[in-house]
Structures are given as structure tokens and as C-alpha cells.
Short mmCIF file of C-alpha atoms and ligand atoms in Angstrom, two decimals:
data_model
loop_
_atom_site.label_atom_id
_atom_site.label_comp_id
_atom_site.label_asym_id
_atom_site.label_seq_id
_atom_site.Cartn_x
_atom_site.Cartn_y
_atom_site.Cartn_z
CA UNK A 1 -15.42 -120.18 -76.10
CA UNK A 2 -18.32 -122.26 -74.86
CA UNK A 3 -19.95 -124.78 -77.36
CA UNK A 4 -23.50 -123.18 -77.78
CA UNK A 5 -25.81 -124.14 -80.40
CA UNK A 6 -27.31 -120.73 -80.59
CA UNK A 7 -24.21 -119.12 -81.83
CA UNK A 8 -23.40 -122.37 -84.36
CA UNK A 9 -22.01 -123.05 -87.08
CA UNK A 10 -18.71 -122.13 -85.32
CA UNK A 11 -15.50 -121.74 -87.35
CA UNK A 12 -12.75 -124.54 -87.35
CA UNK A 13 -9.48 -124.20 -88.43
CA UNK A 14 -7.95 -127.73 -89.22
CA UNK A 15 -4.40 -127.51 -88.87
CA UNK A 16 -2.42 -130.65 -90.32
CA UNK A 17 -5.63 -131.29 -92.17
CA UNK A 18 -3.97 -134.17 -94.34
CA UNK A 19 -3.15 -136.49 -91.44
CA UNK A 20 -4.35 -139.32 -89.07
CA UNK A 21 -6.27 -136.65 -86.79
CA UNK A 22 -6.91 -134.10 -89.50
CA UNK A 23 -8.86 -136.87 -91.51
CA UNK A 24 -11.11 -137.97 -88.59
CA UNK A 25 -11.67 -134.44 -87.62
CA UNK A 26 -12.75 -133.69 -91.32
CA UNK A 27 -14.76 -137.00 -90.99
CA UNK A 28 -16.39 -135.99 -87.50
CA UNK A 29 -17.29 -132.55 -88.83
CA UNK A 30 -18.86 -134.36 -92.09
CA UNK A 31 -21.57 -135.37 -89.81
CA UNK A 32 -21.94 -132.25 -88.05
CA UNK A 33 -21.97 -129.41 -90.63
CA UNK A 34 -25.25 -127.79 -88.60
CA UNK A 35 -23.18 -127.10 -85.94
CA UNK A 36 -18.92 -126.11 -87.39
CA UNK A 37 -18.17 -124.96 -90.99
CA UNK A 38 -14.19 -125.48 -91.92
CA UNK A 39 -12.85 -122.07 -92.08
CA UNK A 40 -9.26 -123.01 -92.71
CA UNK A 41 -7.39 -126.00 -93.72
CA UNK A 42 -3.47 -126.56 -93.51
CA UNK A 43 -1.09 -129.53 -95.07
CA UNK A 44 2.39 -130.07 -95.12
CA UNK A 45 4.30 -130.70 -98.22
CA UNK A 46 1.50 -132.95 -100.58
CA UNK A 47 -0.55 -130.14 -102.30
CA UNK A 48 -2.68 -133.31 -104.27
CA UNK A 49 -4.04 -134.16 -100.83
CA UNK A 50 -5.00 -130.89 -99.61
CA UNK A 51 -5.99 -129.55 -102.97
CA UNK A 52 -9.20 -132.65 -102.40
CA UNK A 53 -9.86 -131.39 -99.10
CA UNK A 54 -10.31 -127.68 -100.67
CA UNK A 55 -12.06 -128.83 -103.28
CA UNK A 56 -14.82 -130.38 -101.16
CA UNK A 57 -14.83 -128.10 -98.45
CA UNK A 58 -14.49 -124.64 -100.05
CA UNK A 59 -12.27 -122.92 -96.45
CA UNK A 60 -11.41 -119.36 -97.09
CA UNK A 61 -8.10 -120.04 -96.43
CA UNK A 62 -5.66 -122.98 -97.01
CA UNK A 63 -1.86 -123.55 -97.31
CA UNK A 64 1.03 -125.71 -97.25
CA UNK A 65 3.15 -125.24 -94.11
CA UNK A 66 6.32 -127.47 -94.43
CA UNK A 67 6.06 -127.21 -98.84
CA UNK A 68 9.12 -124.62 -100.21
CA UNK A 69 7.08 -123.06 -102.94
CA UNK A 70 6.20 -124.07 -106.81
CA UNK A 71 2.50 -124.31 -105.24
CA UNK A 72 -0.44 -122.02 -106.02
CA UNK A 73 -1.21 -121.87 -102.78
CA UNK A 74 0.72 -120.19 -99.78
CA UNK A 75 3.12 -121.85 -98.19
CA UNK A 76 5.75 -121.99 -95.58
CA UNK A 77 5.94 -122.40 -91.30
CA UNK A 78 3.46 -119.06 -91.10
CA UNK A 79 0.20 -120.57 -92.75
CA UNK A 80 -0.46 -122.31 -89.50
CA UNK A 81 -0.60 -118.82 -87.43
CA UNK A 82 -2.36 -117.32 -90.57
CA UNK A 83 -5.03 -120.13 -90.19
CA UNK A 84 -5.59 -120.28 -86.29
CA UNK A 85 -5.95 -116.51 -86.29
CA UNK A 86 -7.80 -115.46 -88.77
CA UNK A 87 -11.05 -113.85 -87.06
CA UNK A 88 -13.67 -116.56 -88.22
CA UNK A 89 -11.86 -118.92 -86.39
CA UNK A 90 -13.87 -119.81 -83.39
CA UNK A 91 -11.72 -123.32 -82.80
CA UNK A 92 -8.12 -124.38 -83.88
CA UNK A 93 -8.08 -127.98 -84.14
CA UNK A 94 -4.01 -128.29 -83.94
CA UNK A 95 -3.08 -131.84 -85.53
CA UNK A 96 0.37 -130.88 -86.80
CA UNK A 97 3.12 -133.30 -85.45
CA UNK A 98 5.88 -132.03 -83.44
CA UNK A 99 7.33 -128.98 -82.72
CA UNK A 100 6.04 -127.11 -85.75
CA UNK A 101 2.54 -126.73 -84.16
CA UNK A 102 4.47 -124.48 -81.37
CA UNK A 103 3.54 -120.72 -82.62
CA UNK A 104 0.15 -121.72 -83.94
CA UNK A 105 -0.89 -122.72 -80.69
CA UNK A 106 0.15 -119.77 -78.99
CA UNK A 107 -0.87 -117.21 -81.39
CA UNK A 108 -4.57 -119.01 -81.29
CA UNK A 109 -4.85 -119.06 -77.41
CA UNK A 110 -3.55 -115.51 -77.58
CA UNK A 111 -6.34 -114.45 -80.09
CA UNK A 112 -8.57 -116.10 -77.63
CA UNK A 113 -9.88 -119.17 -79.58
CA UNK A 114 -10.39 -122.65 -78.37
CA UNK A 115 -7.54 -124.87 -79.70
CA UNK A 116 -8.48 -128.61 -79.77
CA UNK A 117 -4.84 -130.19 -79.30
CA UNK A 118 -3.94 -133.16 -80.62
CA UNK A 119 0.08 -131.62 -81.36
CA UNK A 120 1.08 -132.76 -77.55
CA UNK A 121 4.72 -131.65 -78.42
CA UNK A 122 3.54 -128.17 -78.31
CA UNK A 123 2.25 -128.61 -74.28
CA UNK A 124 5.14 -130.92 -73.65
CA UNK A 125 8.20 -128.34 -74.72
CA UNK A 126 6.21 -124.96 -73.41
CA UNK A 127 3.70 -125.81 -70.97
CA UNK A 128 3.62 -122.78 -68.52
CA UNK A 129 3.94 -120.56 -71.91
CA UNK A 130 1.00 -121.90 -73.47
CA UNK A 131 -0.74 -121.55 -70.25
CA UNK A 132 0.21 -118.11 -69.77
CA UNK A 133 -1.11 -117.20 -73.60
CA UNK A 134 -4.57 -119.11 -72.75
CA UNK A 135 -4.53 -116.60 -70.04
CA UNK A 136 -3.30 -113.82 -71.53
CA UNK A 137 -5.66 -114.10 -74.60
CA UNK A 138 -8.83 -115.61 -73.08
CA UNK A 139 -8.12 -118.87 -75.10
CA UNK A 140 -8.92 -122.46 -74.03
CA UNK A 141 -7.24 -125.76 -74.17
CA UNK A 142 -8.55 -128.74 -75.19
CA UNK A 143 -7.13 -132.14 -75.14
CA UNK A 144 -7.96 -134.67 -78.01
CA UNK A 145 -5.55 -137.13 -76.70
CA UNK A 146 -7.74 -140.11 -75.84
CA UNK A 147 -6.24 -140.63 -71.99
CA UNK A 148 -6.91 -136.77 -71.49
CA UNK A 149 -10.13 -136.35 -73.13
CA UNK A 150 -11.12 -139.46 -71.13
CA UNK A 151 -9.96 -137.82 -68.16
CA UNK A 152 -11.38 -134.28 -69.11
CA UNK A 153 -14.38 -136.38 -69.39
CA UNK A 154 -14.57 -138.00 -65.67
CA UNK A 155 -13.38 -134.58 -64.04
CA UNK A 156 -15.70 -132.29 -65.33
CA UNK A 157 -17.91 -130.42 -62.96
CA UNK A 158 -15.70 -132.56 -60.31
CA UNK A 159 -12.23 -130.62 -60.58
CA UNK A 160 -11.83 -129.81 -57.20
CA UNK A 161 -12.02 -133.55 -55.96
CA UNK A 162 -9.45 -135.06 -58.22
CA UNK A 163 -6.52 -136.64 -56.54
CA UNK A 164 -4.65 -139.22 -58.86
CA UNK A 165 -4.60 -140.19 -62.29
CA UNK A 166 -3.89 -143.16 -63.78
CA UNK A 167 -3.34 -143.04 -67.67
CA UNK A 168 -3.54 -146.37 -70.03
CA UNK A 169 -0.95 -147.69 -72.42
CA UNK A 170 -1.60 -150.17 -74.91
CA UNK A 171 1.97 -151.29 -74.63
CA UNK A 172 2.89 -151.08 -78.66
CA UNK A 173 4.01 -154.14 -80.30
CA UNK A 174 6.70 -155.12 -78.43
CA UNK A 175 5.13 -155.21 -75.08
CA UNK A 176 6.05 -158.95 -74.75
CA UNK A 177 9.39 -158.68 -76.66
CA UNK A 178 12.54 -160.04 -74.37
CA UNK A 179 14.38 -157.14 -74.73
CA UNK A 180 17.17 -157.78 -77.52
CA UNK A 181 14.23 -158.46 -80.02
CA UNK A 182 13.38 -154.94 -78.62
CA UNK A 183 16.33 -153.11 -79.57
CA UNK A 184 17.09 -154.65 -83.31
CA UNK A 185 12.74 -154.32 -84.22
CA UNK A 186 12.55 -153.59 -87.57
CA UNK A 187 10.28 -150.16 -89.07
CA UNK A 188 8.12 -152.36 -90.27
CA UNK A 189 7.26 -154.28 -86.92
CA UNK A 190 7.67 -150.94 -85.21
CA UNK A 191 5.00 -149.32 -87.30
CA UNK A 192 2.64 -152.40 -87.00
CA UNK A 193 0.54 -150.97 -83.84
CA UNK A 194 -1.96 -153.35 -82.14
CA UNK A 195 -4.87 -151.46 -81.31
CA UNK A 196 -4.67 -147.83 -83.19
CA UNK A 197 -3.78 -146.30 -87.07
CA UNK A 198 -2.24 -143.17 -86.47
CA UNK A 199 0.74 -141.42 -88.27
CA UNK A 200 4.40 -142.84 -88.15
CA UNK A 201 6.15 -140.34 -85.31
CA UNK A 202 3.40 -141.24 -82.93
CA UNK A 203 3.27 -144.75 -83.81
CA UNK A 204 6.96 -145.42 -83.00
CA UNK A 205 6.79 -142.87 -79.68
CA UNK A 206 4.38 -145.78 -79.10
CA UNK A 207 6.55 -148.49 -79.81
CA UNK A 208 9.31 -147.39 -77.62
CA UNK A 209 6.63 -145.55 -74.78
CA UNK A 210 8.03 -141.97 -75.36
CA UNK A 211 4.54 -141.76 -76.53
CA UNK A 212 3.20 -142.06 -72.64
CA UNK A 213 6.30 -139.47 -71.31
CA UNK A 214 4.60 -137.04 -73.09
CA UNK A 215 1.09 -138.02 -71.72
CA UNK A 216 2.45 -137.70 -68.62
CA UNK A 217 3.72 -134.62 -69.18
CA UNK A 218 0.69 -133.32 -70.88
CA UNK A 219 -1.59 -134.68 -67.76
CA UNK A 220 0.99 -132.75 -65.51
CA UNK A 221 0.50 -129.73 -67.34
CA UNK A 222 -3.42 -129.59 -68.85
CA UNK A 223 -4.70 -131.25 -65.23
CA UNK A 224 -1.91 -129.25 -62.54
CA UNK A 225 -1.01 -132.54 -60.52
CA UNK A 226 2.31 -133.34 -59.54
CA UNK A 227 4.10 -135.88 -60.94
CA UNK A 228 3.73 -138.01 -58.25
CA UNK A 229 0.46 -138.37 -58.73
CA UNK A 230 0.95 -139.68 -62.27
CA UNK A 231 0.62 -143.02 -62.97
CA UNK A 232 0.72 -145.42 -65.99
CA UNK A 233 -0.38 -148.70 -66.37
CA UNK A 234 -0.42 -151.45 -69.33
CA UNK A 235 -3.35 -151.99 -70.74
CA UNK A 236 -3.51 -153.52 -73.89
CA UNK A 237 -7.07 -153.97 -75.10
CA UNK A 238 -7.09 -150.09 -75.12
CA UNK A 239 -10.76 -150.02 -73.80
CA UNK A 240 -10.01 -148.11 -70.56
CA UNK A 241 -8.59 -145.09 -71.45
CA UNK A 242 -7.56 -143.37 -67.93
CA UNK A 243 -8.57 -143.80 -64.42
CA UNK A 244 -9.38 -140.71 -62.21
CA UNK A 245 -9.17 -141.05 -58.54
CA UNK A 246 -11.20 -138.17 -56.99
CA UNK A 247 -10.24 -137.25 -53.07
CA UNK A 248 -12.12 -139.65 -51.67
CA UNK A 249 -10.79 -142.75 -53.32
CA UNK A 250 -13.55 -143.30 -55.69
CA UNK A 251 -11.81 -144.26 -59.34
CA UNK A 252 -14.00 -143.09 -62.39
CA UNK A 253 -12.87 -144.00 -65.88
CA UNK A 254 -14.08 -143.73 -69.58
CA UNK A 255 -14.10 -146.34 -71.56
CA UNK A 256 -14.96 -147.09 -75.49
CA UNK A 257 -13.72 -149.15 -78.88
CA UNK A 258 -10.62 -147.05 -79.55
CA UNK A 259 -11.51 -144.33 -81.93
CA UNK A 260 -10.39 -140.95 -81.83
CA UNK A 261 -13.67 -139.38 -83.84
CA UNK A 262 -15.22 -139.48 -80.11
CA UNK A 263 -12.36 -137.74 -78.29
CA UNK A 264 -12.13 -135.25 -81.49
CA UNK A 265 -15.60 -134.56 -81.00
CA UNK A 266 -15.60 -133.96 -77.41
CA UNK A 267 -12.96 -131.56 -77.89
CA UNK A 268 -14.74 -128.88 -79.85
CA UNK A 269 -18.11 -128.97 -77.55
CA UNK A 270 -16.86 -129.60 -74.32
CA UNK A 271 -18.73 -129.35 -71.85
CA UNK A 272 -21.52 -129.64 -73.62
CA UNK A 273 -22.15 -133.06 -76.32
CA UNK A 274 -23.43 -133.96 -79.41
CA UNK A 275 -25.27 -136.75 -80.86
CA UNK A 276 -22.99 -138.51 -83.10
CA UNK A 277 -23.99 -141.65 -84.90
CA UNK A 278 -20.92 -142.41 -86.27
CA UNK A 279 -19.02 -143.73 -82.99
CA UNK A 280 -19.21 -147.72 -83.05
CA UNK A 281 -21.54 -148.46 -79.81
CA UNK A 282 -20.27 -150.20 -76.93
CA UNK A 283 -20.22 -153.91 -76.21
CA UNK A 284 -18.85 -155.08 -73.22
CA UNK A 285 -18.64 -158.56 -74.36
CA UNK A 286 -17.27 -157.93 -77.68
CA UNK A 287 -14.63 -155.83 -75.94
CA UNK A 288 -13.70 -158.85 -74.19
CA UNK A 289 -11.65 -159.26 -70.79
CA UNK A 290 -9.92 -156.07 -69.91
CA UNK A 291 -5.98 -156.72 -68.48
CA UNK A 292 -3.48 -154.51 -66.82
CA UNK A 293 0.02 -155.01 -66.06
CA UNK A 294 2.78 -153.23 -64.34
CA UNK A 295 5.41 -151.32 -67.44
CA UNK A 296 8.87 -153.27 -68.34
CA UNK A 297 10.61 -149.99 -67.22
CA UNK A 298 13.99 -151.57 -67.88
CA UNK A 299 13.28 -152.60 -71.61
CA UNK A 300 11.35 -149.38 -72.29
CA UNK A 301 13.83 -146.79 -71.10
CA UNK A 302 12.39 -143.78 -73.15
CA UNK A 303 9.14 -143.58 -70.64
CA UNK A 304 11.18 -143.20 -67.19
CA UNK A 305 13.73 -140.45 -68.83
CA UNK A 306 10.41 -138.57 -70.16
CA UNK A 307 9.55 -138.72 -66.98
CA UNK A 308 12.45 -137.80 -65.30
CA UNK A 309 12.74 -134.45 -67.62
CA UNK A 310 9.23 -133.82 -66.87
CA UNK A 311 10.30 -133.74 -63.21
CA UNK A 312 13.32 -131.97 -63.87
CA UNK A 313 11.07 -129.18 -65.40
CA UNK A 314 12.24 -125.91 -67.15
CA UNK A 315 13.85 -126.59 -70.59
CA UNK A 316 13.79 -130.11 -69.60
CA UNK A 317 10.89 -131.41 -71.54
CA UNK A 318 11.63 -129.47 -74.69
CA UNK A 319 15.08 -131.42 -74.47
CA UNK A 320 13.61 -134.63 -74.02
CA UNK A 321 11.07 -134.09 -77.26
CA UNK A 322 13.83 -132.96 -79.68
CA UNK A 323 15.73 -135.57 -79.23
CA UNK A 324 12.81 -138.12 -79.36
CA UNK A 325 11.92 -136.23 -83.04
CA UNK A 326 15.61 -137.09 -84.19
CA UNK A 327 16.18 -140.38 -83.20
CA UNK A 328 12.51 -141.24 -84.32
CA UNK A 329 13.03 -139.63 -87.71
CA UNK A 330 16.08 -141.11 -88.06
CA UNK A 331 15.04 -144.62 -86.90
CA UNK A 332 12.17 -144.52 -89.27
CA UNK A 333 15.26 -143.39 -92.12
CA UNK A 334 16.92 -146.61 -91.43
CA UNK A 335 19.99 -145.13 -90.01
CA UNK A 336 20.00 -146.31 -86.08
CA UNK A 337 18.51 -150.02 -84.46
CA UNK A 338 15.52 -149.30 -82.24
CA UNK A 339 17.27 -149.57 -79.42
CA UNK A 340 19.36 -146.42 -80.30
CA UNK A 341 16.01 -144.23 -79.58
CA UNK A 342 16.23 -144.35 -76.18
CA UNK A 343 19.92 -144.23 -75.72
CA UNK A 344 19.98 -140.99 -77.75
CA UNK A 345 17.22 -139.29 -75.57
CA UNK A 346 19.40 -140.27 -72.09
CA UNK A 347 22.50 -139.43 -73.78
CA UNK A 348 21.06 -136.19 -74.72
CA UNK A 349 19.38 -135.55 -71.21
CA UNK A 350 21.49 -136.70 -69.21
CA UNK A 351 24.33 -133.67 -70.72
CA UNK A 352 22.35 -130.51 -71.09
CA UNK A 353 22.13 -127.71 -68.66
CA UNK A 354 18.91 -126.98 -66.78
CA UNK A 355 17.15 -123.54 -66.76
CA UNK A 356 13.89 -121.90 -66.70
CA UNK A 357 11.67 -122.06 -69.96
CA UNK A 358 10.58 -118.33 -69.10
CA UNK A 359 10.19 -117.52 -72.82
CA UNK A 360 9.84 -118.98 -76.31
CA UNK A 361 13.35 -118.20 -76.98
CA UNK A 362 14.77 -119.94 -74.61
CA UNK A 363 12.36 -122.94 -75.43
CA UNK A 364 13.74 -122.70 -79.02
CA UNK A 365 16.90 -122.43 -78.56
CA UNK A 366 16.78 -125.16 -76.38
CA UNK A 367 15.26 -127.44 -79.01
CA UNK A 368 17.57 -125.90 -81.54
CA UNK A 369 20.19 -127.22 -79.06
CA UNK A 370 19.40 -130.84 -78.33
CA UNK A 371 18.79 -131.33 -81.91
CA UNK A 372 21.99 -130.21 -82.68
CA UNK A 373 23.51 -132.72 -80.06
CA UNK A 374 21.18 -135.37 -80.81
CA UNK A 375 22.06 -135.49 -84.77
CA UNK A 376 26.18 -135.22 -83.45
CA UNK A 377 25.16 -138.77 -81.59
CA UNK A 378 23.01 -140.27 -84.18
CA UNK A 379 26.48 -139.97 -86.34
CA UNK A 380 28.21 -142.14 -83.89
CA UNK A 381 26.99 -145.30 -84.14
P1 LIG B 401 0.34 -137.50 -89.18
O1 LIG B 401 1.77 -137.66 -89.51
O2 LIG B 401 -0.64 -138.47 -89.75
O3 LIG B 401 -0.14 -136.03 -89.62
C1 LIG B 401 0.60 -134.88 -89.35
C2 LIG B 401 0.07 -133.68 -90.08
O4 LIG B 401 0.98 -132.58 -89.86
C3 LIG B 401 -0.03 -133.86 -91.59
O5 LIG B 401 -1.10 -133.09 -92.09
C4 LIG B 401 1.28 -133.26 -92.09
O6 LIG B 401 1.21 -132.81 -93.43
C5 LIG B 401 1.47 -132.10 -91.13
N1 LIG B 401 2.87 -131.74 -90.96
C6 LIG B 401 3.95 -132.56 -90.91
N2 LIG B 401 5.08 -131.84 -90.71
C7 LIG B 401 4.70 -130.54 -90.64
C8 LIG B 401 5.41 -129.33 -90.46
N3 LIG B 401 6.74 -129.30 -90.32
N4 LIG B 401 4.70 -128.19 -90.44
C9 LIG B 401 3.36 -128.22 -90.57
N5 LIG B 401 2.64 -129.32 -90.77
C10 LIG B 401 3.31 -130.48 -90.79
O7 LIG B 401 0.25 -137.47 -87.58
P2 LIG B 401 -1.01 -137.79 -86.65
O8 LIG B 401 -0.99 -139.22 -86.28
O9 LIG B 401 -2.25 -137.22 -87.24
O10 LIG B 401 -0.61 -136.99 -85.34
C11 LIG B 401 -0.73 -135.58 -85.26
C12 LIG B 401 -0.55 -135.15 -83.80
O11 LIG B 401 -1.59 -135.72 -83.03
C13 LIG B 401 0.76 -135.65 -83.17
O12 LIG B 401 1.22 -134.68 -82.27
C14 LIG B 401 0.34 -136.89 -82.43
O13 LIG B 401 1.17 -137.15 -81.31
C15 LIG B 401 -1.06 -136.49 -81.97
N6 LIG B 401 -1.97 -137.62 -81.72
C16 LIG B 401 -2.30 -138.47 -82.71
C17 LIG B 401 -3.17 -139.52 -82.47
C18 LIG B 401 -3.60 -140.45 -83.59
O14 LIG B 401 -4.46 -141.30 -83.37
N7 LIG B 401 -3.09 -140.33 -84.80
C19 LIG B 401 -3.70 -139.71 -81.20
C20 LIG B 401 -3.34 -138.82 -80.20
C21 LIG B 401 -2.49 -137.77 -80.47
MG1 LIG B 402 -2.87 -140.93 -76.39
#
């Protein structure tokens, strides 16, 4: 699906509608109602919060994917599929968190749509799958990751050229923590995020740098470089968001105040843009000096073992994001020390069995698996 302003208002489906990305995307496509009308709109378990968003933007469909009934509308794991493939859907924005946004991104590249993704668990657990349903189904792949939009952004019209990457990282709150203040950091601090609001998973993946693993691992997959030519570098103003080297050594990056409305935006008319007057202008003085530093590797384990089952490939990467969801949700419970995030994602890597991730049931059963044997360690304090 190309963005073409003959054949607008295209259809959106807003999956996750009631979250950190679902709200700006609702707020981006407030300002550009000539051009998308919200065909579908899914929540979680809050029906108040979704029930507003219905109310103001009449979709033809909306539900409640993670509620258990006692709602008047539908509910349950299959809304999302119902919404990204119902046939006015011309984009799936997919802003669910974690694995849960898995079959909604499949089924929409298989019905040949354009899915927006900000649910980078999906890409990270099944990568080759949800290539091979883009493929398969004529549907297209967006990022709305900042780093990859950025980099969608530089490489466009240019993809032959590119050579490197290098991908930005704010660093999260505890970038200049010695490391035991690290490993006993409160919810509280971990939640307190220097330079972007976003919802509590993603917040602490940035705390702890899991957050970056699966950029990384996104990059490898949306972008088809090898991991070697993945890099990741501190940079805490989060004004640069990636670097792309192109073959001949030149380095172009994008740059901006962070916001995600912009990267939202570019998402659902790439390649093509749209005026938007929303997005706070740039100032190079107000953004002040721009720094970059090398990562802490040693204090911020969770990034390197990402890595590492990115590498490792296969059922790898699905391992490494299950166990990141438990030890995040359970971290953010109360029940483990920071710390125990990252020692729960190399305890649970460094025991399971390799193998292909030739099909979804393999992929599921190998989340099903390291959740399993994440929870057992999570009990042993
Ligand atoms: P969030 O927690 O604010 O919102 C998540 C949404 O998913 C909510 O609408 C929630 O109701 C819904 N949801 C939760 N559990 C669900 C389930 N089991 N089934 C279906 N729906 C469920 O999270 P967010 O910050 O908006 O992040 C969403 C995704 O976007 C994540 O994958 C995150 O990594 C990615 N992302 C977020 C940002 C950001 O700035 N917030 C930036 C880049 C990428
Ligand atoms: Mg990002």
C-alpha cells in the first residue's frame, strides 16, 4: 500500500488504542482526518478508556483484547485479528505491547495491509515469519520505532548503499549509576525516564537496555544487515536518533525533539510526507550540545545477551523476549531487585535448546517455554 492522496481517506486500524503510542497516533490522525479515518480501535482490559475513544471517533469496530467479558463490547485475544483484517483496513497501526500483538501482525501482512509497528516484540520473536507473511500477502512493514523510522528515513531511495548502522540510546536513568545502585533501583526511579513518556514495559526495557536488544534485533531484521554491522551508542540528549553509514563512508542521520507523533506519522505515508503542524520545530541551540559515549556493557548485562540471542538466531530471540516480559512484569510487581532482570534473561538463555523458528508453533511454544522457566527462577530468589 502506497500513501496516495488520490485514494485518501485510508482506513486505520489502531490496535492498543488506549496506550502511549495509541494516544499519539489518535492525536496525529486528529490533525489529519482529510487524509485516514479510524476504522477500528482495540484496548486491553479498561472499557472507560476505550468507550471515550469510540465515542469520539465512531470506528465500525472496537473491542477489548486482554478484558474476560462483563463488557458490551467484544472481547478477548481475537479482536486484534478481527480489527487488522477487516477489509476497510488499509493500515494496522500495531501498538499492543508484547507478545500479544504476534497474530495480528501476521494475519494483517497476510491480508496485505500496511502495518505501522510499534509492537517490536512481534519482529523480535518471529522475524523471518513475519517476513514471509509480508510476502506471502503483499503486506508492508513499517517501523514507528524512532531509531528505525529515523533510519527508514536516511535510507530511502538509497537502500542499496547502506553499509552500517549505528542506533542511539538515551541510556535510561541509571546511565551514571555505579552499578550496585543499579541492581537495588527502585520502580519508581526505574520508571522515571529522562528524555521520553512511554508505557511501563518499555520504560523499564529502557532502564535495564533490553529495550536496545530488541532494536537491534528489529534493525537486523526490518533493514537485513548482519549483526556485525549493528552498533549502539549512548546518547543521552535523544536528538540523534540513528546514524546510517552508506558504502562509501558517508554517515547520514535524522535528528528532532523526541516525539514519536513524527515517527507515527511517517509510518503511515512513507515514502511520501505530510505537512504536520503539530511536531515542535527544530532548534539546534535549544537542543543544546549533543554527547555520545561508549555502553557500560558490564552494568547493563540485558543488552549484550539480547544480542547474543539475536546472533544465536532461531528460537533464540523469542527466548530472550519472554523472559524479559516476566522478569519486567514481575520487577514492576515488586517481587525481584532490578538487578534480577538481567540475571533471569541469562539464566534463561543461557539453558534452552536452539532450533529453527520455521513456524508459529514452534515460536509459541518456545515462548510458552521460557516463560515457564523464567517464572520457576523468579520463585527462587
Ligand atoms: P502501553 O502500555 O502504554 O500501551 C499498550 C497498549 O496495549 C494498551 O492499549 C493496552 O491496553 C494494550 N494491551 C496490553 N496488554 C494487552 C494484551 N495482552 N492484549 C492486547 N492488548 C494489550 O505501551 P506503549 O508505550 O504504548 O508501547 C506499545 C508498544 O510500542 C510496545 O511494544 C513498545 O515497545 C513500543 N514502543 C513504544 C514507544 C513509546 O514511546 N511509548 C516507542 C517505541 C516503541
Ligand atoms: Mg526506540
Amino acid at each position: 500500500m502506497r500513501f496516495d492522496t488520490n485514494r485518501t481517506p485510508l482506513g486505520v486500524a489502531v490496535l492498543g488504542s488506549t496506550g502511549s503510542i495509541g494516544r499519539s497516533t489518535l492525536e496525529v490522525l486528529r490533525r489529519q482526518r482529510d487524509h485516514f479515518r479510524v476504522v477500528a480501535l482495540t484496548g486491553g482490559r479498561r472499557e472507560e478508556q476505550l468507550a471515550e475513544q469510540v465515542a469520539e471517533w465512531r470506528p465500525a469496530f472496537a473491542g477489548l483484547a486482554a478484558g474476560n467479558g462483563g463488557s458490551r463490547l467484544p472481547t478477548g485475544p481475537a479482536v486484534l485479528v478481527e480489527a487488522a483484517t477487516l477489509p476497510e483496513v488499509d493500515i494496522v497501526v500495531n501498538a499492543v505491547v508484547g507478545a500479544a500483538g504476534l497474530d495480528a501482525t501476521i494475519a494483517a501482512l497476510h491480508a496485505g495491509k500496511r502495518v505501522a509497528l510499534a509492537n517490536k516484540e512481534t519482529l523480535v520473536m518471529a522475524g523471518d515469519l513475519v517476513a514471509h507473511a509480508a510476502c506471502a500477502g503483499g503486506g508492508e512493514l513499517v517501523p514507528v520505532d524512532s531509531e528505525h523510522s529515523a533510519v527508514l528515513q536516511c535510507v530511502t531511495g538509497r537502500e542499496s548503499a547502506l553499509a552500517r548502522l549505528i542506533l542511539t540510546c538515551s541510556g535510561g536513568p541509571f546511565r551514571e549509576w555505579p552499578a550496585e545502585r543499579v541492581r537495588n533501583a527502585s520502580v519508581d526511579e526505574a520508571l522515571r525516564h529522562p528524555t521520553w513518556a512511554m508505557g511501563n514495559k518499555i520504560t523499564v526495557d529502557c532502564a535495564t537496555l533490553a529495550n536496545k536488544a530488541l532494536e537491534v534485533i528489529e534493525a537486523h531484521h526490518l533493514f537485513g544487515l548482519p549483526y556485525d554491522d549493528l552498533e549502539v551508542v549512548i546518547h543521552p540528549q535523544s536528538i540523534v536518533h540513528a546514524f546510517v553509514e552508506l558504502c562509501d563512508g558517508s554517515i547520514i542521520a535524522q535528528l528532532g525533539f523526541p516525539s514519536m507523533e513524527l515517527p507515527i506519522l511517517y509510518a503511515l505515508t512513507h515514502p511520501a510526507r505530510l505537512p504536520d503542524a503539530g511536531v515542535r520545530r527544530f532548534d539546534p541551540v535549544a537542543a543544546g550540545p549533543l554527547t555520545f559515549e561508549p555502553v557500560r556493557h558490564d552494568v547493563f548485562r540485558a543488552l549484550s545477551a539480547g544480542i547474543a540471542a539475536g546472533r544465536s538466531g532461531g528460537i533464540s530471540p523469542a527466548v530472550f523476549n519472554a523472559a524479559n516480559e516476566e522478569a519486567v512484569a514481575a520487577f514492576l510487581t515488586g517481587a525481584i531487585p532490578f538487578g534480577r532482570i538481567s540475571e533471569v534473561i541469562e539464566g534463561v538463555l543461557d539453558s534452552h535448546l536452539t532450533a529453527a523458528a520455521t513456524s508459529l508453533d514452534i515460536v509459541r511454544e518456545a515462548d510458552r517455554a521460557a516463560r515457564v522457566h523464567a517464572r520457576k527462577l523468579l520463585s527462587r530468589q
